[in-house]
Structures are given as structure tokens and as C-alpha cells.
XYZ file of C-alpha atoms in Angstrom:
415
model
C -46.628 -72.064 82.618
C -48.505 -71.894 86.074
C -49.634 -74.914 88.373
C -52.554 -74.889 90.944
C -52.491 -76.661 93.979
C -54.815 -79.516 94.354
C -55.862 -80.624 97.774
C -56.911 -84.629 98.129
C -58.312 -85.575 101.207
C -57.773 -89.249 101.915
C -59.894 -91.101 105.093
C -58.511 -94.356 105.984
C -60.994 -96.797 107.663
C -60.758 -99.674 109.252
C -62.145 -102.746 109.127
C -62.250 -104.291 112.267
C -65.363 -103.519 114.433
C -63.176 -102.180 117.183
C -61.564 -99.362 115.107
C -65.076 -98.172 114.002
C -65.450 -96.509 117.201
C -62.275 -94.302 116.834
C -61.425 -91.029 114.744
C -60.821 -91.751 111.081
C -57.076 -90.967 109.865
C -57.247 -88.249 107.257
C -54.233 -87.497 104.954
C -53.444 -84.701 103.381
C -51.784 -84.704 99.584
C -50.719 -81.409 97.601
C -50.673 -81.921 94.046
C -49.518 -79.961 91.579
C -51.270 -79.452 88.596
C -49.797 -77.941 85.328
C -52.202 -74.780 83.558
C -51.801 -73.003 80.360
C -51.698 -69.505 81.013
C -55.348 -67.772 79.768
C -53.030 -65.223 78.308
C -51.570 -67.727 75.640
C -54.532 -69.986 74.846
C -53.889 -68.260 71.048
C -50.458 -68.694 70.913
C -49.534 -71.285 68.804
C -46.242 -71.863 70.317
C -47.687 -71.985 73.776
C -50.733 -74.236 73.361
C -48.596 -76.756 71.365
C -45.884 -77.126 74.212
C -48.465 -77.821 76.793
C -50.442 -79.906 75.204
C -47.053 -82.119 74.082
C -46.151 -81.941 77.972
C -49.282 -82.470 79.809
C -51.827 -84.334 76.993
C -53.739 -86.629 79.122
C -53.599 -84.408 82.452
C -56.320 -82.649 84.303
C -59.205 -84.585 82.816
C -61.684 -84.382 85.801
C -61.025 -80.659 86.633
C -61.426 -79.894 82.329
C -65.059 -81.558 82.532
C -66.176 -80.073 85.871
C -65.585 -76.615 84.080
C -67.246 -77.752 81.171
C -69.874 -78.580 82.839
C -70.474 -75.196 84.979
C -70.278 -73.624 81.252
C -73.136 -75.279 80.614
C -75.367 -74.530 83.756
C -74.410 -70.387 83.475
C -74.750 -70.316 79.824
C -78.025 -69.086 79.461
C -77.959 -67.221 82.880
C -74.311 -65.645 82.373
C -72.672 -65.929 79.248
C -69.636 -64.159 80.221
C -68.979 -66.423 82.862
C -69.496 -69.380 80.612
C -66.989 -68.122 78.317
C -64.575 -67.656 81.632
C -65.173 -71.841 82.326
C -64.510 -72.921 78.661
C -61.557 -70.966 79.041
C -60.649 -72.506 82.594
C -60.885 -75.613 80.745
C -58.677 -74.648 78.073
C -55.771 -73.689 80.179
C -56.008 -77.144 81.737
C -56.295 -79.046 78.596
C -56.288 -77.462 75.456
C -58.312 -79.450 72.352
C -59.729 -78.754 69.245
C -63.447 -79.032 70.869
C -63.191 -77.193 74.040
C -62.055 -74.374 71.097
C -64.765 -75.197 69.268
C -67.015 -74.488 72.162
C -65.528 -71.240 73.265
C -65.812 -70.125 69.461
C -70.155 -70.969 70.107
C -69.735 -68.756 73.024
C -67.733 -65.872 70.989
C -70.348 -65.940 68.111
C -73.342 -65.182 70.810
C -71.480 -62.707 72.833
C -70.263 -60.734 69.566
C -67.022 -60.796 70.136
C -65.361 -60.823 65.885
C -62.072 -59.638 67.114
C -61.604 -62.499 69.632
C -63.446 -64.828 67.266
C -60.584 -64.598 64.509
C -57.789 -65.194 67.140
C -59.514 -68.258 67.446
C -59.877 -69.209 64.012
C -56.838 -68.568 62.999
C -54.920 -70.448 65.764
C -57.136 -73.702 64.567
C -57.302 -73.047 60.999
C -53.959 -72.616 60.154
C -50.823 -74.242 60.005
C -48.135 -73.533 62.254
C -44.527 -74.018 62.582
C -42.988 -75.533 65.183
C -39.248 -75.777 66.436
C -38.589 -79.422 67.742
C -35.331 -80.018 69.844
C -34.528 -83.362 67.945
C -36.442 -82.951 65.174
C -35.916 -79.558 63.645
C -39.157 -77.452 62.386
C -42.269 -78.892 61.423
C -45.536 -77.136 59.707
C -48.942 -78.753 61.084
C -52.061 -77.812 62.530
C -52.177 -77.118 66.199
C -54.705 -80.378 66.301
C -56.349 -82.243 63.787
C -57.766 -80.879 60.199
C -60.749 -78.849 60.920
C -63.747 -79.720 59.170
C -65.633 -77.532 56.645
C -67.946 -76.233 58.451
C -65.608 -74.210 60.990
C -63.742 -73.158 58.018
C -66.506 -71.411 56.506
C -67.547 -69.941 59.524
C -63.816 -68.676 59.443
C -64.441 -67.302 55.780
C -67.909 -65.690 56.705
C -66.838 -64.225 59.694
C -63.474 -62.627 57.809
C -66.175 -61.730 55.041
C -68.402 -59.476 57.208
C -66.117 -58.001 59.673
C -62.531 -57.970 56.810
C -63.983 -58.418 53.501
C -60.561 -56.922 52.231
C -59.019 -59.988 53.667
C -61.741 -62.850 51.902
C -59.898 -63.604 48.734
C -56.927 -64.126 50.898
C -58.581 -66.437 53.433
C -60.595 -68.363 50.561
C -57.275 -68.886 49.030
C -55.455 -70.437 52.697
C -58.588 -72.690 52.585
C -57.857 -73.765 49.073
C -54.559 -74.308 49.333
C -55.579 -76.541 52.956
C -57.921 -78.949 50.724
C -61.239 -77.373 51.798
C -63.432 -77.600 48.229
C -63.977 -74.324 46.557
C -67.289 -75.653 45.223
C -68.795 -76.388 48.500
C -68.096 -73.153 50.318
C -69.278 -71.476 47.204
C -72.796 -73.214 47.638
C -72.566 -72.384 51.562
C -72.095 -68.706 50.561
C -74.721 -68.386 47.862
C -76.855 -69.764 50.623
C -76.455 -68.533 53.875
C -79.128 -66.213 54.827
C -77.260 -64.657 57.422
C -75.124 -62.887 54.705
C -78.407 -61.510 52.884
C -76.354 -61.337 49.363
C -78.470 -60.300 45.943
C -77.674 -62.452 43.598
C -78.283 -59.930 41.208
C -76.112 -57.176 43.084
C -72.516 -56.195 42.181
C -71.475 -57.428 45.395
C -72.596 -60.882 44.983
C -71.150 -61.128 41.653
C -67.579 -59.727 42.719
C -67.741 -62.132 45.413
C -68.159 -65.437 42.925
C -65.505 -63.975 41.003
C -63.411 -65.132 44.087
C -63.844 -68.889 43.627
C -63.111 -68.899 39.400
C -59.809 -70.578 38.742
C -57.689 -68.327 37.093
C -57.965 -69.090 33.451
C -61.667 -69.315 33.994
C -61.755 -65.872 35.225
C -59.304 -64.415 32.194
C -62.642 -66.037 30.206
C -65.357 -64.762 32.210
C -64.249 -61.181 32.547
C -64.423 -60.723 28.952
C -67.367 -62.623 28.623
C -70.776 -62.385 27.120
C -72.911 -62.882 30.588
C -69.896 -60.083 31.799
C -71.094 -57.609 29.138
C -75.019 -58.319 30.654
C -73.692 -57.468 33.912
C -71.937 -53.882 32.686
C -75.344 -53.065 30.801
C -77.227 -53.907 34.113
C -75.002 -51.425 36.080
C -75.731 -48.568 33.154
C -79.275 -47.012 34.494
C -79.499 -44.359 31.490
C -81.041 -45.974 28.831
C -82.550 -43.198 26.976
C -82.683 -42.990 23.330
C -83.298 -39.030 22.978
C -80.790 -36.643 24.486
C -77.895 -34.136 24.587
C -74.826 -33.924 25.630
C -74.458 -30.282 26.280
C -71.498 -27.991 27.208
C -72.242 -28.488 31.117
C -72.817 -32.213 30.336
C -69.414 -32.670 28.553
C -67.340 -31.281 31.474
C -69.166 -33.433 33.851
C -67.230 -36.612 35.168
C -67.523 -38.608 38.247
C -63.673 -39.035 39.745
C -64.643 -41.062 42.784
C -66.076 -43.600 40.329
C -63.239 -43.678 38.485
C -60.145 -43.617 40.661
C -58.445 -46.773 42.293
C -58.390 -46.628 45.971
C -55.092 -45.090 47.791
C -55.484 -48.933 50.033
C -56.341 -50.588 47.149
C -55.501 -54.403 48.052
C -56.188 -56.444 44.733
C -59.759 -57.369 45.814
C -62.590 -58.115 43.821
C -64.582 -56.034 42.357
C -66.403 -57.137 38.816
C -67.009 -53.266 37.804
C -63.055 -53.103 37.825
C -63.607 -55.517 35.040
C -65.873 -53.239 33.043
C -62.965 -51.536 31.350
C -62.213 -54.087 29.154
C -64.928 -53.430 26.852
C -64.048 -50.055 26.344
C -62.492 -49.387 22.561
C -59.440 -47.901 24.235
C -58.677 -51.418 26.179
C -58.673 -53.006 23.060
C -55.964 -51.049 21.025
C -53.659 -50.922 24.638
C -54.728 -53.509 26.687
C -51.938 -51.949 28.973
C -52.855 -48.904 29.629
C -54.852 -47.687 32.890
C -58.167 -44.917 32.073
C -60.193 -42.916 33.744
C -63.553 -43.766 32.351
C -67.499 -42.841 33.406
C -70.282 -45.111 31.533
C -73.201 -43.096 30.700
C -75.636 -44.484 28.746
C -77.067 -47.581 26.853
C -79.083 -47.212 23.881
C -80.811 -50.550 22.356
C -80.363 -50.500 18.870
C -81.893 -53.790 18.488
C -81.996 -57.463 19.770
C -78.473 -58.025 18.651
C -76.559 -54.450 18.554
C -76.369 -52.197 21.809
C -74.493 -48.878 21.941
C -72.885 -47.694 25.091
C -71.602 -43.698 25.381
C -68.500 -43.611 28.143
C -66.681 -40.566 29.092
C -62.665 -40.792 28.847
C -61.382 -38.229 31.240
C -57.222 -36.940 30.525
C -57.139 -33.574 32.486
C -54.535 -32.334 34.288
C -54.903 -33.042 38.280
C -57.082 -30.419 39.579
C -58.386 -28.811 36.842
C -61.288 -26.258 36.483
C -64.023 -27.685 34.880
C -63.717 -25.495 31.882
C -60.431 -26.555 31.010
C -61.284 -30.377 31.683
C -59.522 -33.091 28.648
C -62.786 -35.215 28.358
C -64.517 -36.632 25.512
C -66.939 -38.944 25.035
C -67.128 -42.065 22.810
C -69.778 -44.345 21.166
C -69.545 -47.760 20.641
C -71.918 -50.327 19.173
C -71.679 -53.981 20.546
C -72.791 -57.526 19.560
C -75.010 -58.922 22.459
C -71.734 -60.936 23.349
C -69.952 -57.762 24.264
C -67.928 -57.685 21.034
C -66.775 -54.647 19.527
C -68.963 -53.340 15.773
C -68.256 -49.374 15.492
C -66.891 -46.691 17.460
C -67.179 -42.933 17.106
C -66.064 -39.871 19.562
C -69.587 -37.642 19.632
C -68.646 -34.929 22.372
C -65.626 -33.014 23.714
C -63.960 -30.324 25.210
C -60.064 -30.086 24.984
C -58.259 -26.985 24.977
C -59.834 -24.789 21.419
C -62.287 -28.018 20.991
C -65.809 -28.346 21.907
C -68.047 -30.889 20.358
C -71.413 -31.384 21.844
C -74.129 -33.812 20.655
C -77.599 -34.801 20.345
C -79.082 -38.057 19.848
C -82.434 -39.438 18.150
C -83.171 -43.009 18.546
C -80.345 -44.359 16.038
C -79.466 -40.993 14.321
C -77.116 -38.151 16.194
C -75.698 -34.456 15.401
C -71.859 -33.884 16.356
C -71.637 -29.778 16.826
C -68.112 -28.682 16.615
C -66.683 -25.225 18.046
C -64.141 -23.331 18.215
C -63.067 -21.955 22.162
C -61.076 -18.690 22.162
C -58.612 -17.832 25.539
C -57.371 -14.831 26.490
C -53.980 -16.280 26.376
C -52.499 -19.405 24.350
C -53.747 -22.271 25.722
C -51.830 -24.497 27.926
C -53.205 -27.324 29.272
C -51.599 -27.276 32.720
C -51.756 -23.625 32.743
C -54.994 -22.710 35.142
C -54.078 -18.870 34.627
C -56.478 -18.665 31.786
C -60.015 -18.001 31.179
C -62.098 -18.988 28.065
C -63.305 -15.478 26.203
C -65.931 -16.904 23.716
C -66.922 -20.098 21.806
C -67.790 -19.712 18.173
C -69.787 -22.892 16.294
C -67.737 -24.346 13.239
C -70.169 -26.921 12.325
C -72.318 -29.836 12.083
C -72.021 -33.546 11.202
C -74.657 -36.169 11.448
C -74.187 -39.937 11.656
C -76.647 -43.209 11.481
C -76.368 -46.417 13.435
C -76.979 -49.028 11.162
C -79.050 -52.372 11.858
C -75.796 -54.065 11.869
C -74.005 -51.870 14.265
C -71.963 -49.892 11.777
C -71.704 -45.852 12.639
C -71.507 -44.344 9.429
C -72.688 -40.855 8.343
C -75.927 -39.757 7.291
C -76.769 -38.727 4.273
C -78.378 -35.237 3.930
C -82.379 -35.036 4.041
C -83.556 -34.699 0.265
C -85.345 -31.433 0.104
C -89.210 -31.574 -0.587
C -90.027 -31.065 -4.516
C -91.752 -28.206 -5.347
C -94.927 -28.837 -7.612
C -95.139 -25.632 -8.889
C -91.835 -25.771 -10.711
C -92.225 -28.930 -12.649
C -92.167 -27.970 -16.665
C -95.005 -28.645 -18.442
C -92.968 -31.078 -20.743
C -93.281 -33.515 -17.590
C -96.869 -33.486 -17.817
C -98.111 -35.726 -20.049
């Protein structure tokens, strides 16, 4: 801790009419005045020491740097940010921080900005001689509206940290409802509503068991078909097509920190998540095809290969599955893939598709994790044809009844 020297001039007078003629007596009084060091005003530790030692001191001094704040402001902002901090290390309180943080938020200093936060938002703990350790808050309980300029200052400049912070300003007493409504409207964050990034971001203030619900949910489902843009009825998936599969979409982050993300939610509707609800996949969705205003089937792509695999010798297939508008599972059926000696391609009319198996022939006995290979032919097996049905079922189709030919009816059917 450092002093300053403080120089009081004193001028006796006196009150007789003969002593006005002679010099006044001036005194001269050093004072010493305790400061914070402007190297610790965010140390907890530090701040909370001084301000036990030297509460009421320096009062005068504080407000005559206050006040020079004010007057440069405009003019100088750096320097007003050098008096609010002059101020500080004479008498550190919760609105001279307050103030500084105003100053922060102009001059765009985040960094500095969540050293200040923190030091005022959170509880500290404190080793008392007598007393032992205590856990409080360097001053008073801030009030909501610094804490949610905490939150949306960690949210735009450490958005991996947000469910972290929202969760410290839970567990201080701060409502979840009324920073959710400060989000959803603050302009300054320009959030969709209807974006991905909104919705993750809500997902943040569900209690738990709400959020087991929601995730499986039927407005959840909605938001998976919204993030499908292929909603053709007509097409093929092709040999090139079957091999195809986005990894980066797939894969979980190496930093992956438990944040949310509502398209990490997506997988539960997928037929595999259902029969191991344990078990982590590598899945692509690919297309949505309205069957009608209560079925919808969704093609994904289930990816298995061995870890850097050419494409020809990529474990993918690709599997159908019909829905109730609430997301629940009606029918399932695997319509492409390539694995090894299998190739299955298919091609899709409106509610009706072809499954064309193959046979693949390599120059050596295939192996999957064997890249030393190289695919010599592919010969076509055969076909198989399926039907949606109104209800959702996948079932197959029957054959087309061939056209009668009038020419060969007998004449005993001619009456």
C-alpha cells in the first residue's frame, strides 16, 4: 500500500485591529494519506483490505477526481478513465467501479471490462485474523442490470464461457427469466430468433428436466426440419452421392467445452439413437420429403469408415425414416450404401423409390482398414422398390400390372 503526502496550509489571523497590520502566521502540516495501489484495484484480496482499513478516508480528494472525470470525458476519455481510477485507489466502492466500467464499455476495452466484472460480481473469500475465512461480495449485491451486462459482454467476446457465467448468476439469485427477456431483447446482440444460434442460446436458461423434454420434443423436431434445406421429392442417390459425407459437420470439436448447441440435439431422432441411446454417430441429414400434413421422411447418412479412408472404400449408408409431425418414429428403411462388396444406390419419386443393389469386385480380398486395394468392377445384382404409405409405413411395392392385350381376349369373352 502507498501514501501521498498532503500539504495543508493553515493562516492564523488575528483579531485585534493592531495585528491586522502584521504578516499572517502560516503553518505547515504533512499528512499522510493511505492509496490503493492502481496495480491491485482487481485484486480481491487487495481492495478488501483497504477498504476494511481506510473506509471513510480520502473523501474530498475521491470527489475532486471524480469530478475532473467528468470535465475530460468527452474531450479525453483516456484520461477520464486515469481519474476514476485515481479515485479508486483512494477509496474503492461499488460505484466509482461502476463508473470506470461506463468508461471501459466506450473505450472498448472487453479484456479490462471482465476484470472488472468479475471482481464485483463474484464472491470472494477472505482470510480474517479472528474470524477465519469468509465468502462475500467485495461490496454489496450487484443489481441485475450490471450482471447482465456481465453475461452479454462474456457472450460476445467468450461465448464458450456463457452457460458457465449464466449459471454463477443463477446460483447468486439473479432470475433466469428476466435476463432471458433482456437477451431476447437487446438489440445490441442482433440475435434471429429463428437462427440456430438464438435457439442454442435459450436452451441455456431451461432447467434441466425441462431441457431432457424439450430436446426430444415436437417444436425440436420443427427446428431439425428447418435446418434440412433439401426438400426435394425426385432424386438419386448415385455412386458419387453415396460416398459423399460432410466430416466437419459431423465431428465434435478437439476444445469441445459442453456448450450449447441445439443441432447437437438433432441426433436423437435418428433410428440408431433410439435402439442405443448410448452410442455416439457420425451422421449427415440430407433431405426432407413431405409425405403429407402428418408424416415427413428424413434421409441421413451414417458414416463407419475407417479414419482416413479413400472415398471408394468409405462404410456409409444411408437411411429413411418416416416421422409423425411430433418427431416420433413410423418406418425406417436403409435405401443406399457402399461397404466393402456392397453398393446400393437409389432413386426416389414423390412417395415411391428403387433400391439398386451391386456387387463391387477388388483386386484383393477386401479389408476394410486395408487402403492397398483398388475396386476392379461393379456388377448390378438387382432391384427392389418400396411405397411410403399415407400412414408412414415403408413397405414394398407391388409390381406394375402389365397392360392387357385386346387382341388376345377369346372370343368366348365376348358376349
Amino acid at each position: 500500500m502507498k501514501s501521498i503526502v498532503r500539504i495543508l496550509v493553515l493562516a492564523g489571523f488575528g483579531f485585534s485591529l493592531a495585528q491586522c497590520t502584521s504578516k499572517p502566521e502560516v503553518q505547515t502540516v504533512v499528512k499522510q494519506v493511505p492509496v490503493l495501489r492502481a496495480s491491485s484495484i482487481y485484486q480481491a484480496d487487495s481492495v478488501y483490505r483497504f477498504k476494511s482499513e481506510h473506509l471513510d478516508f480520502n473523501q474530498e480528494m475521491t470527489l475532486s477526481y471524480l469530478e475532473k472525470a467528468t470535465e475530460v470525458e468527452e474531450s479525453n476519455l483516456e484520461r477520464a478513465i486515469y481519474y476514476v481510477k485515481r479515485a479508486i485507489t483512494l477509496q474503492p466502492a461499488l460505484d466509482y467501479y461502476k463508473r470506470l466500467a461506463g468508461l471501459l464499455v466506450k473505450a472498448d476495452r472487453p479484456e479490462e471490462l471482465l476484470q472488472l466484472y468479475q471482481l464485483i460480481l463474484q464472491k470472494h473469500t477472505f482470510s480474517l485474523a479472528r474470524h477465519g475465512n469468509i465468502t462475500e461480495f467485495l461490496f454489496e449485491k450487484p443489481d441485475e442490470a450490471t450482471a447482465y451486462e456481465y453475461l452479454t459482454l462474456v457472450l460476445l467476446k467468450q461465448e464458450y464461457a456463457f452457460g458457465e457465467t449464466l449459471s454463477e448468476l443463477q446460483e447468486l439469485g439473479f432470475s433466469m427469466v428476466n435476463l432471458k427477456e433482456r437477451l431476447s431483447k437487446d438489440e445490441r446482440l442482433k440475435l434471429i430468433p429463428t437462427s440456430e444460434r438464438y435457439k442454442s442460446l435459450m436452451l441455456y436458461f431451461l432447467p434441466e428436466e425441462e431441457l431432457a423434454s424439450f430436446v426430444r420434443s415436437e417444436d425440436n423436431f420443427q427446428n431439425l426440419l428447418s435446418s434440412i434445406k433439401d426438400s426435394a421429392s425426385v432424386f438419386e442417390i448415385d455412386k458419387q452421392e453415396v460416398a459423399a459425407f460432410n466430416y466437419q459437420e459431423s465431428e465434435m470439436p478437439e476444445d469441445y467445452d459442453g456448450a450449447q448447441d441445439i443441432r447437437n440435439h438433432y441426433g436423437l431422432f435418428l433410428q440408431e439413437k433410439h435402439q442405443q441411446p448410448k452410442e455416439w454417430y457420425a451422421y449427415n441429414f440430407k433431405r426432407k420429403i413431405k409425405i403429407n400434413d402428418n408424416v415427413q421422411a428424413v434421409v441421413y447418412a451414417i458414416d463407419s469408415s475407417a479414419l482416413a479412408s479413400p472415398v471408394n472404400m468409405r462404410h456409409i449408408y444411408y437411411r429413411l425414416v418416416t416421422y409423425t409431425r411430433k418427431g416420433q418414429l413410423i418406418g425406417s428403411e436403409i435405401v443406399a450404401t457402399q461397404a466393402g462388396e456392397h453398393l446400393s444406390t437409389a432413386s426416389f419419386q414423390h412417395n415411391t423409390f428403387t433400391v439398386t443393389d451391386h456387387t463391387r469386385f477388388w483386386k484383393k480380398p477386401y479389408q476394410k482398414d486395408d487402403f492397398d486395394n483398388f475396386l476392379v468392377k461393379t456388377e448390378k445384382v438387382g432391384e427392389r422398390r418400396f411405397e411410403i404409405l399415407p400412414d408412414g409405413k415403408i413397405v414394398p411395392a407391388k409390381a406394375p400390372v402389365a397392360p392387357i392385350d385386346s387382341t388376345q381376349v377369346t372370343a368366348s369373352a365376348v358376349f
